[in-house]
Amino acid sequence: MTVAAHARIRTLRTDLLILGAGGAGLFAALHAHAANPALDITIAVKGLLGKCGCTRMVQGGYNVALAPGDSVERHFMDTIEGGKWLPDQDLAWTLVTGAIERIHELENELGCFFDRNPDGTIHQKAFAGQTFDRTVHKGDLTGIEIMNRLAEQVWARGIGRLEEHRALDFVATAGNEGGLAGVLLVDIRNGEYLFVQAKAVLLATGGGPTMYKYHTPSGDKSCDGLAMALRFGLPLRDMEMVQFHPTGLLAGPHTRMTGTVLEEGLRGAGGYLLTGDGERFMDRYDPRAERATRDIVSRAIDTEMRAGRTTPNGGVYLSMGHLGADNVRRQFKGMVERCADCGFDLAGGRVEVVPTAHYMMGGVEFAPDCTTAISGLFVAGEDSGGVHGANRLGGNGVANSTVFGGIAGDEIAAWIAKEGAWREPDAAALEEALVRAEAPLSGRRGDPLQLGSIRERLYDAMWDDAGIVRDGVRLARALQTLESLAGELSNVGVPDGERSFNLTWHDALNLANLIAVSRVIVHAATARENSRGAHYRSDFPADGDLAASTFIRVRQRDGRLAAEAVPVRFTRVAPGGRLHAR
Ligand SMILES: Cc1cc2nc3c(=O)[nH]c(=O)nc-3n(C[C@H](O)[C@H](O)[C@H](O)COP(=O)(O)OP(=O)(O)OC[C@H]3O[C@@H](n4cnc5c(N)ncnc54)[C@H](O)[C@@H]3O)c2cc1C
């Protein structure tokens, strides 16, 4: 097959192509439009704009230093110490300072209503791992408020959108320029290919560790952007740092509700964790008990589970009843309703929970202005790496996507004005991307029903061998399993009949990307021979010398992965030193 011979490839030209319509993608669109209303902007999104991705799922809220007594320095130090000295300090500083501007923008320009104190100031609640109550929220459904207002503003400006379009691969420029010409996409509605030629591209597909048996992110996310970046030669960092949220709902194996998150505010408000026998256990692991950071609580639950002190479905209980059922119902309306839908009484009784893969601290290496190693390719949100280091504080995720999304929009508009130009795609690169996408449809003999089994084995391998507690033996086993799953997947064929909403085909593409990114996670976890934050190795339990901290960078070259340890630059504060804000 050649590209020329492929009848269904269409082309489109735009100034700025944004991949993903979460907090990062939509903020970038609004800022780029504000900077230059004449800019032609196109948002391509796998789902429906405003209805997909994880920003909509944000429950707990948004960290920002607003209240008297709090400060950006304090928010910064919580982020650095929570991240176990691995965050890039300039990125973390940009996050905490930018969050103030962004929260005012969300309220005053976009029209978000956040909860208030009786005196009219914004209510800020406690979140684990922070030294100040700084989490702004709208009840426990904060993301819906943010996404609805963002989507309305994007619609109001008539910004171009390609909904139910899946980005497949970046396409390099013709010749040996080493730049980016555009992106190959497929229209999920009819199976047709579309090459979008763009002066600049923003990657904002939101990562999402959906390769684990229990996970929280939205079903549209399969690490596509990270896999695309990897194939395009971009360096990824901190990929071993996968955050497990301690309290995913455990409603049995046959419901998609299992793994969905019960927010941290429940523990912040005083909820207890109990073994299957009803014993409170967190104070055996940390003096902060249930308010300890996510990594510590997840590990403690994992230990209780492995020791067999479990509930009927194999997890532990979250108990809120002692706080008063009416109080819990009032404070956590959304959570109470969600649990009731699954037959649990959160307000007055106990709910079964299990740690669940929630967030990837790792992603594409980038600078505070959202540039990457490839000119014209920018990144923001959960696809980027380096802001959080070894641990993301609850409430710093949506701040990350909205702060850096806005910055990306500003910077890209300025960049396009200075040096943006349409560049011709390399025909061989375009064809390679097309062949990869077509592969499952191209007459392979493997039964498509195998996809379910491959997914289940991927879930188990990542959960058992590259999950909350790791060691060299398990990681080697995980790598072996991933190699064999990749081999099996490359034989599975999907009937090339109906291409419209052919979800089996997309399942195969999703799995290919998930396996590719899982290999990076395992490589990075193998390379880090110490335990920091979300990454815990029972064969290397010490955290190592903080002053000599390194982050792990993984790249793919000629199909092979290579990991290297890169020293962290302490540009604002060194372990044990004093912060100097510049
Ligand atoms: C249940 C839950 C609760 C959370 N609660 C909080 C919280 O209380 N506070 C907090 O700070 N953070 C929270 N987070 C984390 C937070 O949601 C994320 O960090 C943040 O919203 C990510 O924003 P994003 O724009 O990078 O990605 P997303 O909002 O996930 O958007 C990604 C977009 O990319 C699209 N996409 C994916 N693949 C492709 C592709 N191949 N082609 C085109 N488009 C694609 C998706 O459809 C989606 O539109 C929570 C996450 C979850 C899952």
XYZ file of C-alpha atoms and ligand atoms in Angstrom:
635
model
C 0.000 0.000 0.000
C 1.229 3.495 -0.737
C -0.123 6.748 0.594
C -0.915 7.888 -2.920
C -2.888 4.706 -3.506
C -4.890 5.117 -0.331
C -8.133 6.738 -1.366
C -9.362 7.866 2.011
C -6.649 10.262 3.136
C -7.792 13.865 3.268
C -5.708 16.883 4.182
C -6.457 19.974 6.185
C -4.361 23.043 6.912
C -4.496 24.933 10.179
C -2.195 27.313 12.033
C -2.410 25.550 15.375
C -3.500 21.962 15.906
C -4.349 21.067 19.502
C -4.535 17.372 20.342
C -6.905 16.847 23.261
C -9.745 18.862 24.755
C -9.139 18.695 28.496
C -8.133 21.601 30.720
C -4.800 21.935 28.911
C -6.139 21.801 25.355
C -9.084 24.150 25.913
C -7.082 26.715 27.872
C -4.455 26.701 25.114
C -7.147 27.310 22.492
C -8.633 30.245 24.418
C -5.277 31.874 25.106
C -3.989 31.439 21.552
C -7.260 32.914 20.250
C -7.023 35.845 22.675
C -3.421 36.507 21.618
C -4.338 36.484 17.930
C -8.031 36.159 16.978
C -7.018 35.709 13.315
C -5.200 32.474 14.105
C -6.798 29.375 12.619
C -7.032 26.936 15.536
C -8.233 23.341 15.329
C -8.873 21.125 18.328
C -8.796 17.402 17.540
C -10.274 15.198 20.210
C -10.873 11.489 20.531
C -14.209 12.024 22.290
C -16.728 14.882 22.315
C -15.474 18.327 23.254
C -16.311 19.088 26.866
C -17.459 15.539 27.583
C -14.267 13.478 27.665
C -10.887 13.323 29.367
C -10.080 13.618 33.046
C -10.428 17.343 33.696
C -14.183 16.804 33.663
C -13.704 14.094 36.314
C -11.883 16.365 38.783
C -13.633 15.980 42.075
C -11.565 17.357 44.916
C -10.354 20.615 43.477
C -7.617 23.003 42.542
C -4.571 23.999 44.638
C -3.748 27.661 44.822
C -2.191 29.840 47.516
C -4.887 32.476 48.086
C -5.708 32.626 51.781
C -3.957 34.874 54.300
C -1.151 32.875 55.902
C -0.548 30.804 52.795
C 2.032 31.722 50.149
C 3.378 30.578 46.799
C 6.622 29.704 48.570
C 4.730 27.352 50.864
C 2.794 25.802 47.976
C 6.104 25.431 46.118
C 7.848 23.712 49.033
C 4.904 21.328 49.499
C 5.183 20.469 45.801
C 8.961 19.930 45.945
C 8.925 17.947 49.189
C 5.859 15.968 48.085
C 7.706 15.260 44.824
C 10.708 13.990 46.825
C 13.060 16.570 45.327
C 12.603 15.281 41.795
C 10.414 18.046 40.295
C 12.004 20.491 37.887
C 11.971 23.516 40.168
C 11.348 26.085 37.451
C 8.307 24.128 36.277
C 7.014 23.785 39.845
C 7.486 27.512 40.443
C 5.608 28.313 37.243
C 2.798 26.056 38.467
C 2.334 27.636 41.883
C 2.612 31.236 40.696
C 0.505 30.642 37.574
C -2.260 28.970 39.598
C -3.206 32.304 41.198
C -3.642 34.035 37.847
C -5.529 31.063 36.450
C -8.012 30.698 39.309
C -8.952 34.381 38.977
C -9.323 33.901 35.246
C -11.555 30.874 35.825
C -13.805 32.887 38.138
C -13.759 36.328 36.639
C -13.400 35.703 32.916
C -14.818 32.235 32.371
C -17.602 32.394 34.967
C -16.820 29.434 37.231
C -18.549 29.450 40.606
C -16.461 27.910 43.361
C -17.698 27.272 46.900
C -17.517 30.264 49.269
C -17.092 30.898 52.957
C -19.854 32.808 54.778
C -17.718 35.980 54.464
C -17.632 35.664 50.671
C -14.036 34.502 50.321
C -13.319 31.344 48.336
C -13.561 28.211 50.438
C -10.367 26.170 50.438
C -10.260 22.695 51.891
C -7.621 20.318 53.191
C -5.953 17.850 50.862
C -3.472 15.218 51.986
C 0.234 16.021 51.957
C -0.185 19.803 52.183
C 0.689 22.167 54.977
C -2.236 24.521 54.294
C -5.909 24.162 53.350
C -5.598 25.502 49.785
C -7.855 23.386 47.574
C -10.507 25.439 45.784
C -13.556 23.412 44.774
C -17.146 23.303 43.641
C -18.597 20.697 46.008
C -16.961 17.470 44.904
C -17.686 17.963 41.196
C -15.160 20.722 40.452
C -14.138 19.451 37.020
C -17.649 19.635 35.578
C -17.832 23.312 36.506
C -14.442 24.036 34.926
C -15.032 22.039 31.744
C -18.539 23.342 31.117
C -17.371 26.944 31.302
C -14.273 26.263 29.169
C -16.255 24.412 26.495
C -18.866 27.209 26.314
C -16.144 29.766 25.718
C -14.513 27.656 23.017
C -17.859 27.160 21.259
C -18.633 30.880 21.577
C -15.423 31.759 19.717
C -16.113 29.371 16.864
C -12.770 27.622 17.295
C -12.425 24.724 14.839
C -12.944 21.246 16.174
C -12.537 17.708 14.957
C -14.504 15.618 17.421
C -14.192 11.845 17.551
C -10.900 12.155 15.721
C -8.014 10.113 16.962
C -4.454 11.363 16.589
C -2.310 8.489 15.316
C 1.209 9.800 14.746
C 3.316 12.908 14.329
C 4.622 13.294 10.796
C 8.091 14.711 10.221
C 8.955 17.323 7.607
C 10.289 16.327 4.217
C 14.049 16.254 3.847
C 16.263 16.153 6.881
C 15.024 19.273 8.659
C 14.063 17.302 11.775
C 10.879 19.313 12.288
C 7.174 18.574 12.453
C 4.879 18.884 9.438
C 1.659 17.774 11.079
C -0.327 14.871 12.471
C -2.086 11.885 10.936
C -5.534 11.319 12.407
C -8.411 8.988 11.815
C -12.049 10.040 11.946
C -13.595 7.472 14.281
C -17.053 8.154 12.821
C -16.221 6.872 9.341
C -12.696 5.432 9.540
C -11.254 7.968 7.098
C -7.746 9.283 7.489
C -6.939 12.939 7.764
C -3.515 14.546 7.578
C -3.530 17.889 9.366
C -0.691 20.150 8.315
C -0.038 22.658 11.082
C 2.465 25.399 11.811
C 2.455 24.344 15.467
C 1.021 21.392 17.371
C 0.134 21.159 21.054
C 0.181 17.695 22.584
C -2.432 17.598 25.360
C -3.917 14.103 25.284
C -3.624 13.742 29.042
C -1.476 10.594 29.611
C -3.532 8.343 31.883
C -2.347 5.026 33.361
C -5.149 2.851 31.986
C -2.824 -0.156 31.622
C -3.406 -1.122 35.280
C -6.111 -3.526 36.450
C -7.654 -0.841 38.667
C -7.533 2.650 37.188
C -9.386 5.946 37.380
C -8.873 7.869 34.108
C -11.528 8.226 31.456
C -11.926 5.374 28.981
C -10.879 7.511 25.988
C -7.318 7.734 27.305
C -4.765 5.107 26.264
C -1.491 7.028 26.455
C -1.741 7.774 22.728
C 0.126 11.072 22.944
C 2.958 9.587 24.987
C 3.312 6.694 22.538
C 3.331 9.148 19.632
C 6.011 11.229 21.339
C 8.082 8.137 22.010
C 7.882 7.023 18.379
C 8.834 10.551 17.307
C 12.032 10.353 19.349
C 11.098 12.746 22.154
C 12.603 12.092 25.585
C 10.160 11.073 28.337
C 11.014 11.603 32.011
C 9.785 10.314 35.399
C 7.813 7.551 33.717
C 8.347 5.173 36.655
C 6.261 7.582 38.735
C 2.703 6.298 38.457
C 0.449 7.588 41.182
C -2.035 5.253 42.806
C -5.004 6.885 44.436
C -5.611 4.955 47.661
C -9.379 4.816 47.431
C -10.822 3.472 44.217
C -14.314 2.062 44.490
C -14.271 -1.743 44.648
C -17.654 -2.913 43.442
C -16.648 -6.303 42.018
C -14.922 -7.421 38.837
C -17.762 -6.935 36.366
C -18.465 -3.233 36.570
C -16.606 -0.288 35.049
C -17.298 1.545 38.315
C -14.589 -0.517 39.988
C -11.433 1.567 40.175
C -13.232 4.922 39.908
C -11.972 7.309 42.507
C -13.489 8.260 45.849
C -11.897 11.590 46.475
C -9.141 12.392 48.900
C -11.281 14.971 50.697
C -13.081 12.039 52.351
C -9.898 11.132 54.206
C -9.093 14.828 54.605
C -12.468 15.279 56.352
C -11.663 12.486 58.817
C -12.654 9.226 57.062
C -11.153 5.991 58.395
C -9.611 3.072 56.551
C -10.401 -0.336 58.021
C -9.281 -3.888 57.297
C -11.818 -6.539 56.353
C -12.133 -7.244 60.109
C -12.952 -3.608 60.851
C -9.557 -2.674 62.381
C -8.198 0.834 61.729
C -4.641 0.384 60.453
C -3.180 3.590 58.992
C -1.650 4.769 62.273
C 0.617 1.696 62.108
C 2.159 3.121 58.932
C 2.336 6.899 59.381
C 1.684 9.374 62.204
C -0.627 11.329 59.872
C -2.709 8.143 59.535
C -5.336 8.500 56.769
C -4.036 11.983 55.938
C -0.620 10.709 54.844
C 0.348 11.194 51.184
C -1.150 8.983 48.489
C 1.933 6.813 48.063
C 2.105 5.946 51.753
C -1.605 5.192 52.076
C -1.615 3.109 48.867
C 1.368 1.086 50.063
C -0.226 0.493 53.441
C -3.434 -0.767 51.817
C -1.408 -2.940 49.427
C 0.394 -4.473 52.430
C -2.900 -5.199 54.195
C -4.287 -6.726 51.001
C -1.240 -8.926 50.420
C -1.513 -10.081 54.065
C -5.092 -11.160 53.326
C -6.841 -8.784 55.737
C -9.394 -7.888 53.121
C -13.059 -7.208 52.451
C -15.210 -9.675 50.449
C -14.022 -8.214 47.115
C -10.360 -8.165 48.185
C -9.806 -4.540 49.288
C -10.264 -2.549 52.514
C -13.119 -0.396 53.847
C -13.486 3.370 53.795
C -15.714 4.367 56.694
C -17.345 7.791 57.094
C -20.282 6.991 59.400
C -18.611 8.398 62.551
C -18.645 11.893 60.956
C -22.445 11.977 60.862
C -24.431 10.768 57.859
C -26.118 14.140 57.177
C -22.812 15.959 57.307
C -21.216 13.496 54.862
C -24.223 13.693 52.558
C -24.004 17.494 52.529
C -20.237 17.683 51.975
C -19.865 14.852 49.486
C -23.106 14.739 47.551
C -21.573 13.382 44.331
C -19.596 10.670 46.116
C -22.568 9.575 48.194
C -24.717 9.269 45.054
C -22.041 7.395 43.131
C -21.633 4.885 45.967
C -25.418 4.484 46.285
C -25.546 3.636 42.552
C -23.211 0.723 43.322
C -25.139 -0.383 46.396
C -22.918 1.222 49.063
C -23.965 3.609 51.831
C -21.020 6.020 52.033
C -22.724 8.467 54.410
C -23.706 6.006 57.091
C -21.844 2.773 56.435
C -18.694 1.397 54.831
C -17.514 1.250 51.235
C -15.039 -1.263 49.808
C -12.003 0.429 48.255
C -8.745 -0.528 46.545
C -5.745 1.566 45.392
C -6.229 2.554 41.768
C -3.809 3.867 39.129
C -4.662 7.528 38.847
C -2.067 9.805 37.369
C 1.231 9.732 35.511
C 3.748 12.178 36.903
C 5.943 11.295 33.934
C 5.659 12.579 30.398
C 7.389 14.498 27.655
C 10.317 16.634 28.826
C 9.470 20.288 28.412
C 10.418 23.825 29.421
C 8.293 26.328 31.386
C 7.214 27.879 28.061
C 5.844 24.453 26.983
C 8.435 23.946 24.227
C 9.857 20.457 23.639
C 12.940 19.123 21.876
C 11.125 19.454 18.513
C 10.593 22.922 17.120
C 6.883 23.636 16.642
C 5.785 20.837 18.975
C 4.541 21.984 22.381
C 3.182 19.988 25.317
C 0.964 20.744 28.318
C -1.009 18.920 31.002
C -0.676 15.302 31.992
C 1.260 14.446 28.809
C 4.156 16.522 30.156
C 6.709 15.412 32.738
C 8.769 17.131 35.409
C 6.273 19.334 37.259
C 5.470 16.898 40.066
C 8.559 14.674 40.350
C 7.858 11.528 42.356
C 4.411 12.457 43.629
C 1.610 14.758 42.572
C -0.209 16.537 45.338
C -3.970 16.123 45.074
C -5.194 19.419 43.568
C -1.994 20.077 41.601
C -3.195 18.102 38.557
C -5.879 20.403 37.237
C -3.712 23.384 38.218
C -0.982 21.870 36.034
C -3.189 21.393 32.987
C -4.842 24.823 33.153
C -1.704 26.817 34.045
C 0.469 25.245 31.354
C -2.394 25.052 28.839
C -2.761 28.828 29.087
C 0.986 29.366 28.815
C 1.122 27.080 25.767
C -1.590 29.138 24.043
C 0.276 32.411 24.694
C 3.650 31.025 23.654
C 2.421 29.241 20.543
C 0.659 32.349 19.257
C 3.901 34.311 19.665
C 5.974 31.512 18.136
C 3.729 31.218 15.083
C 3.947 34.977 14.527
C 7.738 34.794 14.554
C 8.638 31.538 12.867
C 5.517 29.512 12.115
C 5.236 28.105 8.585
C 3.553 25.150 6.930
C 6.069 22.486 6.088
C 5.734 19.605 3.681
C 5.394 16.133 5.207
C 7.897 13.406 4.581
C 6.046 10.926 2.375
C 7.771 7.903 3.899
C 6.932 9.054 7.445
C 3.298 9.589 6.498
C 3.124 6.181 4.926
C 4.777 4.535 7.925
C 2.126 6.056 10.187
C -0.623 4.914 7.888
C 0.722 1.382 7.687
C 0.886 1.207 11.487
C -2.756 2.286 11.767
C -3.889 -0.110 9.046
C -1.954 -3.076 10.450
C -4.803 -4.630 12.483
C -7.054 -4.450 9.401
C -4.567 -5.878 6.940
C -5.454 -9.544 6.920
C -3.621 -10.875 9.967
C -4.925 -14.235 11.110
C -5.129 -13.799 14.919
C -8.654 -13.848 16.385
C -9.880 -10.361 17.430
C -11.445 -11.946 20.512
C -7.863 -12.302 21.771
C -7.811 -8.537 22.405
C -9.786 -9.007 25.624
C -7.348 -11.578 26.908
C -4.346 -9.397 25.976
C -5.881 -6.487 27.858
C -6.561 -8.605 30.954
C -2.993 -9.925 30.971
C -1.627 -6.406 30.498
C -3.721 -5.231 33.473
C -2.447 -8.091 35.627
C 1.206 -7.760 34.609
C 1.277 -4.043 35.371
C -0.717 -4.407 38.600
C 1.207 -7.390 39.979
C 4.730 -6.720 38.685
C 5.034 -2.971 38.037
C 2.477 -1.615 40.502
C 2.613 -0.221 44.022
C 5.518 -2.368 45.283
C 8.186 -3.361 42.758
C 11.437 -5.310 42.702
C 13.987 -6.350 40.077
C 12.548 -9.845 39.624
C 8.987 -8.647 39.159
C 10.042 -5.878 36.783
C 12.006 -8.343 34.630
C 8.932 -10.570 34.541
C 6.754 -7.601 33.577
C 9.080 -6.771 30.703
C 8.960 -10.340 29.443
C 5.158 -10.377 29.594
C 4.981 -7.066 27.739
C 7.265 -8.365 24.985
C 5.123 -11.432 24.522
C 1.868 -9.409 24.599
C 3.295 -7.064 21.954
C 4.131 -10.102 19.828
C 0.629 -11.554 20.223
C -0.993 -8.229 19.448
C 0.964 -7.877 16.242
C -0.768 -11.035 14.969
C -4.328 -10.098 15.876
C -6.436 -9.200 12.877
C -9.626 -7.133 12.810
C -12.145 -7.716 9.971
C -11.904 -4.809 7.516
C -15.644 -4.520 6.967
C -17.296 -1.626 8.757
C -14.868 1.180 9.585
C -17.441 3.472 11.122
C -17.030 3.298 14.911
C -15.040 0.089 14.539
C -14.210 -0.138 18.232
C -12.342 -3.432 17.856
C -9.863 -1.697 15.563
C -9.484 1.158 18.055
C -9.079 -1.337 20.867
C -6.122 -2.843 18.994
C -4.596 0.631 18.495
C -5.201 1.504 22.151
C -3.514 -1.666 23.314
C -0.479 -1.102 21.088
C 0.040 2.336 22.658
C -0.591 1.087 26.189
C 1.931 -1.720 25.786
C 4.510 0.694 24.304
C 4.143 3.094 27.226
C 4.044 0.250 29.773
C 7.455 -0.828 28.485
C 8.739 2.684 29.200
C 7.309 2.571 32.740
C 9.022 -0.744 33.406
C 12.328 0.402 31.889
C 12.339 3.532 34.011
C 11.339 1.584 37.139
C 14.170 -0.867 36.531
C 16.661 1.969 36.092
C 15.700 3.669 39.372
C 17.404 1.685 42.107
C 15.906 3.549 45.031
C 12.461 4.355 46.388
C 10.963 7.796 45.955
C 7.344 8.848 46.287
C 5.152 6.739 44.043
C 8.025 4.448 43.051
C 8.749 1.876 45.745
C 11.218 -0.982 45.283
C 11.337 -3.553 48.051
C 14.887 -4.476 46.897
C 15.983 -0.798 47.141
C 13.773 0.645 49.903
C 16.006 3.652 50.731
C 15.325 6.979 49.066
C 19.008 7.597 48.244
C 20.958 10.823 48.600
C 18.476 13.672 48.047
C 21.273 16.123 47.213
C 22.400 13.849 44.375
C 18.877 13.263 43.022
C 18.524 12.162 39.427
C 15.498 11.753 37.212
C 15.153 8.954 34.683
C 14.966 9.861 31.004
C 13.833 7.226 28.504
C 14.082 7.509 24.737
C 13.321 5.166 21.907
C 15.900 4.818 19.164
C 15.585 2.302 16.323
C 12.792 0.608 18.244
C 14.933 0.123 21.366
C 14.479 1.878 24.688
C 17.400 3.477 26.487
C 17.205 4.874 30.032
C 19.625 7.362 31.569
C 19.830 9.048 34.982
C 19.991 12.835 34.699
C 20.923 15.072 37.688
C 18.076 17.235 39.023
C 19.024 20.917 38.969
C 18.147 22.597 42.256
C 17.604 26.025 40.711
C 15.693 27.507 43.677
C 16.282 25.374 46.729
C 18.569 22.459 47.578
C 17.651 19.755 50.106
C 18.143 21.235 53.571
C 18.646 24.752 52.130
C 16.521 27.905 51.999
C 14.273 28.835 49.119
C 15.351 31.844 47.080
C 12.533 33.091 44.835
C 14.045 34.802 41.806
C -11.367 10.666 38.652
C -10.329 11.728 38.653
C -10.356 12.710 39.603
C -9.391 13.710 39.624
N -9.468 14.676 40.577
C -8.534 15.647 40.580
C -8.601 16.694 41.560
O -9.490 16.725 42.392
N -7.659 17.659 41.504
C -6.657 17.660 40.587
O -5.827 18.561 40.585
N -6.576 16.693 39.632
C -7.483 15.681 39.622
N -7.401 14.704 38.679
C -6.338 14.784 37.665
C -6.742 15.755 36.569
O -7.989 15.386 36.083
C -5.761 15.721 35.425
O -4.488 15.905 35.919
C -5.985 16.840 34.422
O -7.325 17.141 34.307
C -5.438 16.449 33.077
O -5.767 17.439 32.134
P -5.319 17.278 30.624
O -5.892 18.421 29.885
O -3.866 17.053 30.562
O -6.002 15.906 30.143
P -7.535 15.479 30.038
O -8.441 16.411 30.717
O -7.597 14.062 30.429
O -7.835 15.600 28.484
C -7.207 14.757 27.550
C -7.917 14.931 26.224
O -7.162 14.261 25.204
C -8.058 13.527 24.378
N -7.313 12.461 23.714
C -6.752 11.352 24.251
N -6.145 10.632 23.279
C -6.330 11.301 22.122
C -5.959 11.072 20.785
N -5.268 9.990 20.402
N -6.326 11.973 19.842
C -7.054 13.079 20.167
N -7.432 13.350 21.428
C -7.074 12.474 22.391
C -9.121 13.057 25.347
O -10.279 12.643 24.654
C -9.311 14.321 26.174
O -10.148 15.218 25.500
C -8.353 13.696 38.652
C -8.325 12.691 37.696
C -9.297 11.711 37.683
C -9.231 10.635 36.652
